Coordinates of C-alpha atoms in Angstrom, one line a residue:
X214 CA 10.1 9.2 -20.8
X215 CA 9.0 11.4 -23.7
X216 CA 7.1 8.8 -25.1
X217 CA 4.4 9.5 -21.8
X218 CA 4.7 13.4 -22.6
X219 CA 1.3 14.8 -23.1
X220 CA 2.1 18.3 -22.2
X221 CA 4.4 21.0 -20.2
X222 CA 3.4 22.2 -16.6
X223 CA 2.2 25.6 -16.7
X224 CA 4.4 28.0 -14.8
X225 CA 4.1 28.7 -10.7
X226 CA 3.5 25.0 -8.5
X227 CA 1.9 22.0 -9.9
X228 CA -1.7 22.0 -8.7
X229 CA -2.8 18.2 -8.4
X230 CA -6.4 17.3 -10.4
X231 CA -8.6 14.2 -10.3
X232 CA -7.9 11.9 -12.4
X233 CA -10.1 10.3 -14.8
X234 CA -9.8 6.9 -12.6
X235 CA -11.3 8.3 -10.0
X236 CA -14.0 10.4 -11.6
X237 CA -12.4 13.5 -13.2
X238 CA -14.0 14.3 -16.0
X239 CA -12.0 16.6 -18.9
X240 CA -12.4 17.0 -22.9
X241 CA -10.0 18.1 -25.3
X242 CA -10.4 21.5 -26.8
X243 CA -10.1 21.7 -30.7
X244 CA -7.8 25.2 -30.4
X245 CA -5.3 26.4 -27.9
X246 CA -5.7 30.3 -26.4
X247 CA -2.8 31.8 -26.7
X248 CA -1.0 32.4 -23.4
X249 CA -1.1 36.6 -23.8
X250 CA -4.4 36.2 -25.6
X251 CA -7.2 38.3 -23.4
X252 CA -10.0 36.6 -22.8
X253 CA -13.6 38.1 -22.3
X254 CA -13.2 39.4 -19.0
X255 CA -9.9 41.4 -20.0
X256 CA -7.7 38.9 -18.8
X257 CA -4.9 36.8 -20.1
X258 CA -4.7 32.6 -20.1
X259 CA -2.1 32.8 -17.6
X260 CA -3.7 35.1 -15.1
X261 CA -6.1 32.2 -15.2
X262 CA -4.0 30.1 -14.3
X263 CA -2.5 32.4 -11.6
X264 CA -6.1 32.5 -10.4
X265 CA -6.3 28.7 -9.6
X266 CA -3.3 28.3 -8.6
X267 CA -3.6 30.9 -5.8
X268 CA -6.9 28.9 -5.0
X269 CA -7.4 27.7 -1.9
X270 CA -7.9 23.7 -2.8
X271 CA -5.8 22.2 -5.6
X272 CA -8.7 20.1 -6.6
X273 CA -10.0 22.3 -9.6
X274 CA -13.0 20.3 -10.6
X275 CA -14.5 19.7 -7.1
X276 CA -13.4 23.0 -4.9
X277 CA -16.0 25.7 -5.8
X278 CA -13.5 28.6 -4.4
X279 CA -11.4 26.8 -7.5
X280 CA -14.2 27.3 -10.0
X281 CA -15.3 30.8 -9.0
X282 CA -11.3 32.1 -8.9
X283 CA -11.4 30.7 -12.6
X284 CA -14.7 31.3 -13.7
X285 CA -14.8 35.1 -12.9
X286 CA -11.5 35.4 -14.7
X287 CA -13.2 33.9 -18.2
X288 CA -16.2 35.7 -17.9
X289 CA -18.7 33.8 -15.7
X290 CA -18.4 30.1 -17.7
X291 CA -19.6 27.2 -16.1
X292 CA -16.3 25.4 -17.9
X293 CA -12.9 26.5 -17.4
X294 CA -9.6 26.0 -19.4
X295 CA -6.3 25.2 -18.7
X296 CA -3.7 26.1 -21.1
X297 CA 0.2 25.6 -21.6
X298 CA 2.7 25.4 -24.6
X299 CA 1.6 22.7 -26.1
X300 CA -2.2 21.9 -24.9
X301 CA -5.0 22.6 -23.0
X302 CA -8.0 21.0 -21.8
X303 CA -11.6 21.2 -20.1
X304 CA -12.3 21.0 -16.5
X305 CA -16.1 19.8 -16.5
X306 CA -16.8 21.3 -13.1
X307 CA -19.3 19.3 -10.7
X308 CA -20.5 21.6 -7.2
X309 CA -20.2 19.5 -3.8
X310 CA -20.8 19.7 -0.8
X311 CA -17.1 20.8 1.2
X312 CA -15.5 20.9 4.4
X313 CA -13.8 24.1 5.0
X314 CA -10.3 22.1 4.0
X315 CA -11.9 21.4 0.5
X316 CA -12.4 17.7 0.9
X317 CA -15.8 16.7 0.1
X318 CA -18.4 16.0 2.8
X319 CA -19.2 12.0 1.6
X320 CA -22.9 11.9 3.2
X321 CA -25.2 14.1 3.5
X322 CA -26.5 13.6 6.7
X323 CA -26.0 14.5 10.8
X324 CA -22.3 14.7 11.5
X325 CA -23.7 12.8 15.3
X326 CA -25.7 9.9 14.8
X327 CA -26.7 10.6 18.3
X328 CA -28.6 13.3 17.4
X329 CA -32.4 13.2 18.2
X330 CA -33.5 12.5 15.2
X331 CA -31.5 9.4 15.3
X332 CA -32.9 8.1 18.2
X333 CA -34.8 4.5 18.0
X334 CA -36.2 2.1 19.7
X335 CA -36.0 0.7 23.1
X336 CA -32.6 -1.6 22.5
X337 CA -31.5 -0.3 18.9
X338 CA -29.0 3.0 19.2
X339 CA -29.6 6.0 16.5
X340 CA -26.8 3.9 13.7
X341 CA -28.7 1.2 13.7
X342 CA -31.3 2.7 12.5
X343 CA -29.5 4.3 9.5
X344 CA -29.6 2.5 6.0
X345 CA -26.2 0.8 5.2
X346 CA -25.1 3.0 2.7
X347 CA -25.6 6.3 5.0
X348 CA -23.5 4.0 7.9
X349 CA -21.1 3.5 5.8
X350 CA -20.9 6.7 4.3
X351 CA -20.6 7.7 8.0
X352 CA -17.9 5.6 9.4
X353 CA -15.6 6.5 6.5
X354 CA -16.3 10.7 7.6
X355 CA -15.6 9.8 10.6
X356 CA -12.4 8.2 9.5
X357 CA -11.9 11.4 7.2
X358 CA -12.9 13.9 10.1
X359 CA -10.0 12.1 12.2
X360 CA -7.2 12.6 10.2
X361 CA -8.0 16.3 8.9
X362 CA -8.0 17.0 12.8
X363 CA -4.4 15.6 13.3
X364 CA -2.4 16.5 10.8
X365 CA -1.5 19.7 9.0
X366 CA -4.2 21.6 7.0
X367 CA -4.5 20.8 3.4
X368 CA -4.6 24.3 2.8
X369 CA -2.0 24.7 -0.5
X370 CA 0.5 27.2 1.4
X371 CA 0.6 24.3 3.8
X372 CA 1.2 21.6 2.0
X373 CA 3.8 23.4 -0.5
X374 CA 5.8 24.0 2.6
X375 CA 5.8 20.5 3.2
X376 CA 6.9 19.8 -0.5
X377 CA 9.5 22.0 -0.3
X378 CA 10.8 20.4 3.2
X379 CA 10.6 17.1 1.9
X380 CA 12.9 17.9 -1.1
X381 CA 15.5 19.5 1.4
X382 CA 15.1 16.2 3.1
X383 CA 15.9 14.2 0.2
X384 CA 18.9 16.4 -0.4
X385 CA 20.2 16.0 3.2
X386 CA 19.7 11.8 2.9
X387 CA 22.2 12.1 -0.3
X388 CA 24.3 14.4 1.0
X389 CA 24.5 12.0 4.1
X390 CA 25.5 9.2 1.7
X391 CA 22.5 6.9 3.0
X392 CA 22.0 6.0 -0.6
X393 CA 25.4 3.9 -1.4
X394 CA 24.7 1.1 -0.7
X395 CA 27.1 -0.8 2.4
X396 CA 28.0 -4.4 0.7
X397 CA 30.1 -4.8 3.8
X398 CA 26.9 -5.7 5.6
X399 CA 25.6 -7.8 2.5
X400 CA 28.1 -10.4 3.5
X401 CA 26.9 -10.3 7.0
X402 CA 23.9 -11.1 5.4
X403 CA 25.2 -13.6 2.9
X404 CA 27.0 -15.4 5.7
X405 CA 23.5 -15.5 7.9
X406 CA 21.6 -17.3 4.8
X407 CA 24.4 -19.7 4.3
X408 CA 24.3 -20.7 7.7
X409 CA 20.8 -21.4 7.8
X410 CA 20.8 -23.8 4.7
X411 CA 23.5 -25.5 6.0
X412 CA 21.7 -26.2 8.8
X413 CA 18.6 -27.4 6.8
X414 CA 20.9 -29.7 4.7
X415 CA 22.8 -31.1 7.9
X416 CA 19.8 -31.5 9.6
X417 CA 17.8 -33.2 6.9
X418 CA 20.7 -35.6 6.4
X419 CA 20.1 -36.6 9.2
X420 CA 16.4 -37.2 9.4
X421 CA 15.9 -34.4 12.0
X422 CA 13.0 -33.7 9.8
X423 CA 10.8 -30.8 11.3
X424 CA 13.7 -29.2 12.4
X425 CA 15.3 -29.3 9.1
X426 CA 11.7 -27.4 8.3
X427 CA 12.2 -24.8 10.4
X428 CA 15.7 -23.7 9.4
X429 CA 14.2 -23.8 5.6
X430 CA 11.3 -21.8 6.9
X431 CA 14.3 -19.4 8.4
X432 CA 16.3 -19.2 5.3
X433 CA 13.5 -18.0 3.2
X434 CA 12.2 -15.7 6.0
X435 CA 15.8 -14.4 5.9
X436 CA 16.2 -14.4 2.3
X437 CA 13.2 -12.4 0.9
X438 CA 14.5 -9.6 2.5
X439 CA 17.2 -9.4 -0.1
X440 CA 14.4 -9.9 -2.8
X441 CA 12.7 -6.3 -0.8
X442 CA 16.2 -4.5 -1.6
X443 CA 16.8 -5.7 -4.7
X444 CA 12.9 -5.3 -5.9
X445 CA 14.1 -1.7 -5.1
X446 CA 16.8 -1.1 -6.8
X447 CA 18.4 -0.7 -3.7
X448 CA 21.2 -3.4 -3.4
X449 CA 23.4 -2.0 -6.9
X450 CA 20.8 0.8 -8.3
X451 CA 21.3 -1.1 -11.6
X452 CA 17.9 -2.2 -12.8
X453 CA 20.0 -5.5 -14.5
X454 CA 21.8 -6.6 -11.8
X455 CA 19.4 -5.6 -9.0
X456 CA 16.7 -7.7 -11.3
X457 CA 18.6 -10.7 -11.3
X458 CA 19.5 -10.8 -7.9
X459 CA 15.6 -10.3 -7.0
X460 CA 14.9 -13.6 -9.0
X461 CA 17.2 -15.6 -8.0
X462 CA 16.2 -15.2 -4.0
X463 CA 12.5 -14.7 -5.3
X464 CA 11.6 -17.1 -8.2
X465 CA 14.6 -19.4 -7.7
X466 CA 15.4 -19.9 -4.0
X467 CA 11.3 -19.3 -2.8
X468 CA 9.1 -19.7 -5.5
X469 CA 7.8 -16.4 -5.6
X470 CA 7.5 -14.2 -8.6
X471 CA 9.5 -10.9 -8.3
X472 CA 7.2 -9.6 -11.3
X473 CA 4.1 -10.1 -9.3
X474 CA 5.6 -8.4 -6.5
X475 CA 7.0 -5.8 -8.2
X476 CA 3.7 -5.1 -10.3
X477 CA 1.7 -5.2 -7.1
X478 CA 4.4 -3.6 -4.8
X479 CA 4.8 -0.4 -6.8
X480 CA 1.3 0.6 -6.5
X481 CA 1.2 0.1 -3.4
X482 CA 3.8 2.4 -2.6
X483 CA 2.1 5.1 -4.5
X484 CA -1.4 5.4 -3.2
X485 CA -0.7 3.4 0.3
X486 CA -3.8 2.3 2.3
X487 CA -6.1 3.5 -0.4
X488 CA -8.7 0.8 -0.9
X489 CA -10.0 1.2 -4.7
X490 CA -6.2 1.0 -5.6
X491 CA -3.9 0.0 -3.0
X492 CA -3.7 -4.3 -3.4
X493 CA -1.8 -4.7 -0.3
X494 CA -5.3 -4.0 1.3
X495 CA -7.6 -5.7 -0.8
X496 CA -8.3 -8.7 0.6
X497 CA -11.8 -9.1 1.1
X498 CA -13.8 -11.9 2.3
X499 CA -11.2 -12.8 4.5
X500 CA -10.2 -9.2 5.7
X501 CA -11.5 -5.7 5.7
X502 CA -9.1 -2.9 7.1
X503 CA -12.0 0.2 6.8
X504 CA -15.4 0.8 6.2
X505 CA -15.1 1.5 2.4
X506 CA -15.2 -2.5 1.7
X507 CA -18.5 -2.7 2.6
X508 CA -19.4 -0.7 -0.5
X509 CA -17.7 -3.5 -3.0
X510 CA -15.5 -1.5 -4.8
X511 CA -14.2 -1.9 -7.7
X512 CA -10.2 -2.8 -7.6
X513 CA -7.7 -0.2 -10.4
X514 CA -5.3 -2.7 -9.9
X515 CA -7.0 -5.6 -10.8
X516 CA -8.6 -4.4 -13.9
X517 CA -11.7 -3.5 -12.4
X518 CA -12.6 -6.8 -10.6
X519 CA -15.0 -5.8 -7.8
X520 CA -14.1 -7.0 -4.4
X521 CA -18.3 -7.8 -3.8
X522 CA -19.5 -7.6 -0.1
X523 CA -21.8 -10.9 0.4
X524 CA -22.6 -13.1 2.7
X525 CA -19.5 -14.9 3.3
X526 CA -17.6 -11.4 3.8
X527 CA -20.4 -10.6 6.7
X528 CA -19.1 -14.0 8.2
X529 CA -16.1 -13.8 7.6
X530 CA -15.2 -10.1 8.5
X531 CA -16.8 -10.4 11.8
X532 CA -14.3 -12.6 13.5
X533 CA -11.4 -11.5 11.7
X534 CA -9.3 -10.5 14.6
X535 CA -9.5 -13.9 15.5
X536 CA -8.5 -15.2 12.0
X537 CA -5.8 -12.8 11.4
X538 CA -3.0 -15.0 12.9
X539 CA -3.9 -18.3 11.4
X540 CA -4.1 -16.4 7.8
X541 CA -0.6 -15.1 8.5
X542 CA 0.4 -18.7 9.2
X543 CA -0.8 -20.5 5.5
X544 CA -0.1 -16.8 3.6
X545 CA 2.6 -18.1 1.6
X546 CA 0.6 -20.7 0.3
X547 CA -1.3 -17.9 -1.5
X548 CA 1.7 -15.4 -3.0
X549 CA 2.1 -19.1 -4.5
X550 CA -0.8 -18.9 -6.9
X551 CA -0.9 -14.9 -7.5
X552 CA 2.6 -15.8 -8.6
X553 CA 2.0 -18.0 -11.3
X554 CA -1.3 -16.1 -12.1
X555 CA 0.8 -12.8 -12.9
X556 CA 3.6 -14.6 -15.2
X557 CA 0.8 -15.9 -17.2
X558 CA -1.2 -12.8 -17.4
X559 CA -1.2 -10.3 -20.2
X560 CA 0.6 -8.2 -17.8
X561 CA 3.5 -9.9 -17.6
X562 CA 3.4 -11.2 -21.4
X563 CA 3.1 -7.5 -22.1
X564 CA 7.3 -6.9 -21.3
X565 CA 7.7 -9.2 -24.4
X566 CA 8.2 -6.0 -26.3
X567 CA 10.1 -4.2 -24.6
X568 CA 14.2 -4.3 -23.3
X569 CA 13.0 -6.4 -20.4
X570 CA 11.7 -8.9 -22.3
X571 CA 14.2 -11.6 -21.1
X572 CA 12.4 -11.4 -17.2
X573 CA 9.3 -13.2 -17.7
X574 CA 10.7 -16.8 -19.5
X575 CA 13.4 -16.6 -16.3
X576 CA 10.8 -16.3 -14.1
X577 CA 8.7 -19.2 -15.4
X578 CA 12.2 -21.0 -15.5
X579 CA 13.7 -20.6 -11.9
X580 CA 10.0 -20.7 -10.6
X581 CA 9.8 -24.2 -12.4
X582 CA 13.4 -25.1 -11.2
X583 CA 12.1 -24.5 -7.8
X584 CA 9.2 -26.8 -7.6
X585 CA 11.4 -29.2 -9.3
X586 CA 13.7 -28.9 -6.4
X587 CA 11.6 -28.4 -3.5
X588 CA 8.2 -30.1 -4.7
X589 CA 9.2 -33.2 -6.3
X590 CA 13.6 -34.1 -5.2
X591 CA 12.9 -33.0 -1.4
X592 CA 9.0 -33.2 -0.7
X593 CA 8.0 -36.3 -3.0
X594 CA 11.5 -38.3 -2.8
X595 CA 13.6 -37.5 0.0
X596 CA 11.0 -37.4 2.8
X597 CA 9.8 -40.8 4.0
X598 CA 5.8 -40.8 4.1
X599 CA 3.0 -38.5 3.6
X600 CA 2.3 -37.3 7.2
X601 CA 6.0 -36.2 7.1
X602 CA 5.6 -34.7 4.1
X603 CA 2.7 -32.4 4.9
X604 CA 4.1 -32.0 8.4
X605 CA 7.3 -30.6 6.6
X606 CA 5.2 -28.6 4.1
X607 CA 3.5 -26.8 7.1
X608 CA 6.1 -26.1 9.1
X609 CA 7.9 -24.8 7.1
X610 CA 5.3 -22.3 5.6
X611 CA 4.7 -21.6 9.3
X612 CA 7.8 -20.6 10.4
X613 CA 7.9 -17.9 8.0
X614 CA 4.5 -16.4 9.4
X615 CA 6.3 -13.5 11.3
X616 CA 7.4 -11.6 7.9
X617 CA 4.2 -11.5 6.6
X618 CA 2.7 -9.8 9.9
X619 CA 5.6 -7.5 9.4
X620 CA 4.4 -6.7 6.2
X621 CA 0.7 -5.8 7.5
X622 CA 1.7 -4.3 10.6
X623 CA 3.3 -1.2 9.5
X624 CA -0.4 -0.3 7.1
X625 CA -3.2 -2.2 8.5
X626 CA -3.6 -0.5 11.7
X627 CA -3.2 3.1 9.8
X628 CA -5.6 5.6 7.8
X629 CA -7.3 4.5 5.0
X630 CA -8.8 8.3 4.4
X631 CA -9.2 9.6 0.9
X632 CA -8.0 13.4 1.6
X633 CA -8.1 14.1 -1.9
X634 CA -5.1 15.3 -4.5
X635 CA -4.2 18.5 -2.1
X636 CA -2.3 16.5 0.0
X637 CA 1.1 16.1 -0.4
X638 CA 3.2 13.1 -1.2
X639 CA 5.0 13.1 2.4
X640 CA 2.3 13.5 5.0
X641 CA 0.2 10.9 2.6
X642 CA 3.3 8.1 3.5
X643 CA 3.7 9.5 6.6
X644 CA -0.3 9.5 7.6
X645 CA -0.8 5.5 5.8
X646 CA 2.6 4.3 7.7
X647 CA 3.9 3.1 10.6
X648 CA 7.6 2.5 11.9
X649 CA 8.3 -0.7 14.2
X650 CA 10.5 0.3 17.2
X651 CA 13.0 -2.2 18.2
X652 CA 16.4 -2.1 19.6
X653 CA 19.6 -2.0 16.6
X654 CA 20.3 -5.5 17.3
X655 CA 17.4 -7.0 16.3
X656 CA 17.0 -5.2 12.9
X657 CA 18.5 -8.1 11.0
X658 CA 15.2 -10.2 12.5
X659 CA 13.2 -7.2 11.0
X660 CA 14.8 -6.9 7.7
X661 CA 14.5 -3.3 7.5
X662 CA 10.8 -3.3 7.4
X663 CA 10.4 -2.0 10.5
X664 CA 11.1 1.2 9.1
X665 CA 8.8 1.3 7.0
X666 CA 7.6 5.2 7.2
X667 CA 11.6 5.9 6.3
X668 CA 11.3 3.2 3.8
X669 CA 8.0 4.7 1.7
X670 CA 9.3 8.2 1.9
X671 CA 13.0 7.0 0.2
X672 CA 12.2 3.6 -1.4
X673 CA 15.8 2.9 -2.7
X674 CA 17.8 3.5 0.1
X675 CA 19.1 0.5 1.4
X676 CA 17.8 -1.2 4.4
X677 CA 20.9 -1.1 6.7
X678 CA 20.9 2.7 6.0
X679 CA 17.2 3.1 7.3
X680 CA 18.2 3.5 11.0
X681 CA 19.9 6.4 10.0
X682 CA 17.4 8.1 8.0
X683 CA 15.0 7.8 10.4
X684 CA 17.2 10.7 12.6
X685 CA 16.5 13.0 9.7
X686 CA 12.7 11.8 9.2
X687 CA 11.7 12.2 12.8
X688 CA 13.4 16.1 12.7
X689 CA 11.3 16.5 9.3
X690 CA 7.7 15.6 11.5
X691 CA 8.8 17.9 14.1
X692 CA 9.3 20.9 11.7
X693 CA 6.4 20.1 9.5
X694 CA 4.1 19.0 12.1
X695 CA 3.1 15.4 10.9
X696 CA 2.5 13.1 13.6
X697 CA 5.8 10.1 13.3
X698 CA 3.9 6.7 14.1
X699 CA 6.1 4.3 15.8
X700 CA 5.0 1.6 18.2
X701 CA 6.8 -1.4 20.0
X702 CA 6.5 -4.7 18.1
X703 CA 3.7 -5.6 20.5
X704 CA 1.8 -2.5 20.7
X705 CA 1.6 -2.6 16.8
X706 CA 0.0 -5.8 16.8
X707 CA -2.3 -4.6 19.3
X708 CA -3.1 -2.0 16.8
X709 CA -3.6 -4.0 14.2
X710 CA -5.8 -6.4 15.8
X711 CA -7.8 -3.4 17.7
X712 CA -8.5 -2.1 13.9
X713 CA -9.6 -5.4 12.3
X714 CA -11.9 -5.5 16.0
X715 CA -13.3 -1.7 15.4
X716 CA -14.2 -2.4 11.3
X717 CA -15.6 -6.0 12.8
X718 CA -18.2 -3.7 15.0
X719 CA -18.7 -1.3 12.4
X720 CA -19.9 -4.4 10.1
X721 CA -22.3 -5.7 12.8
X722 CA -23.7 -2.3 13.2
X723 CA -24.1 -2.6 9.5
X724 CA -25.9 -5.3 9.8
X725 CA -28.2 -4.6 12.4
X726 CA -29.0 -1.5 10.1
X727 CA -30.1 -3.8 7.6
X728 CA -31.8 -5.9 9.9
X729 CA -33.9 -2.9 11.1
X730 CA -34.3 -1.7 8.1
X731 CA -36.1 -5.0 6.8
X732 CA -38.4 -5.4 9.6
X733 CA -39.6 -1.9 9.6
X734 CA -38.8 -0.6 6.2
X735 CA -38.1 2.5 7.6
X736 CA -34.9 4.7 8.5
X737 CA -34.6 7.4 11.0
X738 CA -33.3 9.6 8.7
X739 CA -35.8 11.6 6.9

């Protein structure tokens, strides 16, 4: 890890900053002040620091409490520096409007668009008569407004207390023993995955062909769950083994790269629901989770491909609840081409220099063994004719719909809000997540993602140990004050589907904005 050193943390807590991804903006200095060097005002570098830190937001370059606290201590400068033993840098500071919790107020305009100077026409309410970016810009302070109401203030005492709980928490888990991993229920597992391939074989043999279908579609339901663990590091803790294991359920036994998911998995657990970064959520034309989509952004994942809003996303978008099930159906069909798009992407080809060198060509060789297998001996030259063939194909693909609304339940019904850097790691998962409640003996149906707030909170704990972490997270909410989410399997759905229904109205209100807007030319904002 010293190769990523670029300096040491400056005594007292870390204090979070934009970073440059997301508009920070910070120039080297030519010299470093020495940290018992007075400055103009009388004061040392590290009072300075002391200054910010005691702040009362932890975003430095937007909070103007943060500016002031720095600015008075070096004499009144517009620009303000933060040393330590080996560097220092810039903070270009840039005024904005705040909220009293120090996250910026995105739109300057009425916080009720019922207000009387929104009012319109007979038949058109006052959003409607907005222009699409102020709607938008709206909708997502609404969203923001929402969440700074129910959960803990981002104030820094706050959320340092929460820091400091979370770490106990993580102690208590280890001390627990929730991290060694319990191989006795492995071979549960190992017996459950044998037993459904046997039952594809047998029942293939004897031409019981859509049945035969389903159990494959079982086994690799079963299967990837294995693939999750091991993707982890949570089946050995070996990065080797656990590596190997991931690719043989992933590339070999379903196709799938493990890179690809890793690559795109990883980010996802560190800025969940967060829709310029997160790529679990970017999937625009087909689905939109928040208002912020409307706005095309610009994906950090994907190199800076922009996710445009057009036409076919103003279709497309609007009916979405309806579509959401059938998508689930045909999903895999799709991790089938981002698959072989990542292990022929730079990205992938990048690991050539390094000690992991040797994943990449055995990706491309069980994924190639796979097809072999499954495309060409089963589809192609063991099944009789074409309608039985694509028959197979889709019910197969079918019957593995329910683990990829497992994967979107536990996020797409949740906040999307941008708080800003202040808040901490915990309430972020906590806030972006949802837990699936269902009785002990249908967790192996679940495959541990139904625990999924547990699950983002301690990644590499294995899954059979979830149910018991959960005790400990749910008595970390109550102390701290973050709100646990955790609905029935149903209810989630219906949460799911009642947040594709509320972004569908907020785009048709979107639209009738720009509707308005083009017959009049006018706005009811002035």
């Amino acid at each position: 890890m010293k190769a990523f050193r670029i300096g040491r943390k400056p005594a007292g807590p870390w204090i979070n900053m934009t970073p440059p991804i997301r508009g920070g903006v910070y120039t080297k200095q030519e010299t470093t002040t020495p940290a018992s060097a007075p400055n103009a005002g009388g004061a040392t570098a590290q009072d300075a620091t002391d200054a910010a830190v005691d702040c009362p937001s932890s975003d430095l370059d937007e909070d103007d409490s943060a500016d002031d606290a720095v600015s008075d201590v070096s004499g009144g400068s517009s620009r303000t520096s933060l040393t330590s033993e080996c560097s220092s840098a810039e903070v270009e500071t840039k005024p904005e409007p705040q909220t009293e919790t120090g996250i910026r107020r995105r739109l300057a305009a009425p916080a009720d668009p019922t207000d009387d100077a929104l009012a319109a026409g007979p038949g058109l309410s006052g959003r409607s008569r907005m222009t699409a970016d102020q709607y938008t810009e709206w909708s997502i302070q609404q969203n923001i407004n929402k969440d700074l109401d129910e959960y803990p203030s981002l104030d820094p005492a706050v959320q340092r207390d929460i820091q400091e709980k979370y770490r106990l928490l993580h102690e208590r888990i280890k001390d627990a023993g929730l991290y060694d991993c319990p191989y006795l229920d492995y071979g549960k597992e190992m017996c459950r995955y044998s037993t459904l391939f046997a039952l594809f074989l047998t029942t293939l043999h004897y031409e019981w062909y859509m049945t035969s279908a389903c159990f494959l579609g079982l086994f690799w339901h079963q299967i990837m769950f294995s693939a999750h663990d091991a993707g982890h590091g949570a089946i050995t803790h070996n990065f080797t083994f656990d590596t190997l294991i991931g690719l043989f359920v992933a590339d070999f036994c379903c196709g799938l790269s493990m890179g690809w998911w890793k690559s795109s998995h990883n980010v996802h657990h560190l800025i969940t629901n967060q829709p310029e970064h997160d790529p679990d959520i970017q999937n625009v034309p087909l689905f939109a989770t928040c208002p912020s989509f409307f706005k095309s952004i610009k994906s950090t994942y994907y190199d800076g491909f922009v996710f445009v809003w057009d036409a076919a996303a103003d279709v497309l978008a609007k009916y979405q609840a309806y579509t959401y099930y059938p998508v689930m159906g045909i999903a895999r069909f799709n991790l089938y081409l981002l698959s072989w798009l990542h292990v022929l992407s730079r990205r992938s080809s990048s690991l050539g220099a390094s000690k992991a060198w040797w994943i990449r060509p055995t990706e491309i060789a069980f994924m190639a063994c796979f097809w072999y297998i499954f495309g060409w001996r089963l589809i192609l030259n063991t099944l009789p004719t074409w309608p039985i063939r694509v028959a197979f194909v889709l019910v197969s693909h079918i019957i593995t719909m329910p683990l990829h609304v497992q994967i979107t339940l536990s996020h797409w019904g949740m906040s999307t809000s941008d708080l800003g850097e202040s808040e901490s790691f915990a309430q972020r998962q906590l806030r972006t997540t949802m837990d699936v409640d269902c009785p002990a003996w249908l967790d192996f149906i679940h495959g541990g993602l139904q625990f999924q707030a547990v699950h983002h909170l301690f990644p590499r704990v294995p899954r059979h140990n979830l149910r018991k972490a959960q005790v400990f997270v749910k008595e970390f909410c109550k102390d701290t004050g973050i709100p646990y989410s955790i609905l029935g399997f149903v209810d989630g759905n219906k949460k799911v589907i009642g947040r594709l229904e509320e972004v569908s109205d907020q785009l048709r209100t979107l639209l009738n904005c720009q509707k308005f807007m083009a017959e009049t030319g006018e706005s009811a904002l002035h």
